[in-house]
């Protein structure tokens, strides 16, 4: 009897020990044997993924503003980085931004970099740090040198727009570029020089180029060379005139000392063409007769030399870009991804052969 009891006792103890060792059943397990009606499981709320940030066709992720989608020109605080004040064209470009800002109620923080790229980069950095600035507009002195501040602008949520000059950076770095097709301007310049030299057996042309590194100079030079072969033009000498009359006069005087076998001058803007004309006259030659001169910009000063016949052709470069730039800036604040990465400026070309009357009539309608 005692033994049976002991055995039963030992069996019970053993069973209890076994239950204690088994892993604690996950609540779900225990509940495998539902004791009560299972609580209704609410399907997890669908997670609404944040809408993708609007991105332009160039891959630029637009930093949309709080005022979107109803931002207006009055919501703009623009940090504007200008090259400097190197020419009549530049003065007209600066006025376009200042006057339009006043008219439209845009807050404009204007910075004149005095033609030093290091000034542009430090101004860009300051605008990145400035919480009130929501759009940065750059007129680039050079095609390179802005990578760090462009990255910083993206990190700081600043819209970046290029005006006037392009840079060698992927369109993922800026909302849009509003400016000239400088290569096409070069093409038009070559065609104009070919026409001016059509009766000349020789077609030796000297080039007074714009500031080194500027897209306007690089692309005009490229465009002219792409088309000059059509009539057998040769560029015999080339040097920068820094967009300025005195520098270009000195360069042309040196060219003439080097060789008088010159039939044409390819000057990259009006100031450089005017400097060349002064040097040609001082060398006792007649500009527009002994040597043909072309310029770019078609400012009021340029028109004067067209009308006098000393300049044979003037290829327009439009400086009045502010309205387009501010409109694009508002679109960016509103997250509009439809604006193309390049909006080429609308431009024409003018010739001495149009005659003084016609040119004066055109000049009377122009704002710069
Ligand atoms: O970028 C445009 C050029 O810059 C103009 O042709 C010249 O006059 C200015 O300096």
PDB file of N, CA and C and ligand atoms in Angstrom, residues 86-87 89-90 164-165 182 216 220 243 268-269 297 317, ligand 1:
ATOM      1  N   UNK A  86      29.883  95.474 -64.709  1.00  0.00           N
ATOM      2  CA  UNK A  86      30.929  95.545 -65.735  1.00  0.00           C
ATOM      3  C   UNK A  86      30.476  96.130 -67.061  1.00  0.00           C
ATOM      4  N   UNK A  87      29.182  96.333 -67.278  1.00  0.00           N
ATOM      5  CA  UNK A  87      28.767  96.799 -68.608  1.00  0.00           C
ATOM      6  C   UNK A  87      27.377  97.434 -68.572  1.00  0.00           C
ATOM      7  N   UNK A  89      24.954  96.446 -70.231  1.00  0.00           N
ATOM      8  CA  UNK A  89      24.010  95.322 -70.154  1.00  0.00           C
ATOM      9  C   UNK A  89      23.767  94.955 -68.685  1.00  0.00           C
ATOM     10  N   UNK A  90      24.853  94.882 -67.916  1.00  0.00           N
ATOM     11  CA  UNK A  90      24.721  94.483 -66.517  1.00  0.00           C
ATOM     12  C   UNK A  90      23.899  95.504 -65.734  1.00  0.00           C
ATOM     13  N   UNK A 164      20.623  84.657 -66.491  1.00  0.00           N
ATOM     14  CA  UNK A 164      21.614  85.178 -67.422  1.00  0.00           C
ATOM     15  C   UNK A 164      22.637  84.125 -67.852  1.00  0.00           C
ATOM     16  N   UNK A 165      23.391  83.571 -66.914  1.00  0.00           N
ATOM     17  CA  UNK A 165      24.488  82.684 -67.285  1.00  0.00           C
ATOM     18  C   UNK A 165      24.262  81.262 -66.766  1.00  0.00           C
ATOM     19  N   UNK A 182      23.649  81.436 -75.727  1.00  0.00           N
ATOM     20  CA  UNK A 182      24.864  82.128 -76.156  1.00  0.00           C
ATOM     21  C   UNK A 182      25.511  81.449 -77.367  1.00  0.00           C
ATOM     22  N   UNK A 216      28.836  83.105 -71.031  1.00  0.00           N
ATOM     23  CA  UNK A 216      28.541  83.966 -72.187  1.00  0.00           C
ATOM     24  C   UNK A 216      29.727  83.991 -73.144  1.00  0.00           C
ATOM     25  N   UNK A 220      29.638  81.909 -76.739  1.00  0.00           N
ATOM     26  CA  UNK A 220      29.675  82.752 -77.938  1.00  0.00           C
ATOM     27  C   UNK A 220      30.881  82.355 -78.797  1.00  0.00           C
ATOM     28  N   UNK A 243      35.067  92.511 -70.867  1.00  0.00           N
ATOM     29  CA  UNK A 243      33.773  93.169 -71.074  1.00  0.00           C
ATOM     30  C   UNK A 243      33.888  94.698 -71.017  1.00  0.00           C
ATOM     31  N   UNK A 268      32.956  90.372 -77.941  1.00  0.00           N
ATOM     32  CA  UNK A 268      31.913  89.610 -77.240  1.00  0.00           C
ATOM     33  C   UNK A 268      30.817  90.461 -76.616  1.00  0.00           C
ATOM     34  N   UNK A 269      31.009  91.783 -76.510  1.00  0.00           N
ATOM     35  CA  UNK A 269      29.896  92.640 -76.086  1.00  0.00           C
ATOM     36  C   UNK A 269      30.105  94.046 -76.648  1.00  0.00           C
ATOM     37  N   UNK A 297      24.945  92.293 -77.266  1.00  0.00           N
ATOM     38  CA  UNK A 297      24.101  92.947 -76.261  1.00  0.00           C
ATOM     39  C   UNK A 297      23.031  93.839 -76.899  1.00  0.00           C
ATOM     40  N   UNK A 317      21.289  90.516 -76.579  1.00  0.00           N
ATOM     41  CA  UNK A 317      21.264  89.658 -75.389  1.00  0.00           C
ATOM     42  C   UNK A 317      20.323  90.377 -74.432  1.00  0.00           C
TER      43      UNK A 317
HETATM   44  O1  LIG B   1      26.120  87.475 -69.593  1.00  0.00           O
HETATM   45  C1  LIG B   1      25.850  88.480 -70.470  1.00  0.00           C
HETATM   46  C2  LIG B   1      27.071  89.316 -70.674  1.00  0.00           C
HETATM   47  O2  LIG B   1      27.524  89.808 -69.447  1.00  0.00           O
HETATM   48  C3  LIG B   1      26.873  90.497 -71.573  1.00  0.00           C
HETATM   49  O3  LIG B   1      26.985  90.185 -72.909  1.00  0.00           O
HETATM   50  C4  LIG B   1      27.966  91.369 -71.101  1.00  0.00           C
HETATM   51  O4  LIG B   1      27.843  92.686 -71.496  1.00  0.00           O
HETATM   52  C5  LIG B   1      27.832  91.176 -69.625  1.00  0.00           C
HETATM   53  O5  LIG B   1      28.948  91.514 -68.944  1.00  0.00           O
END
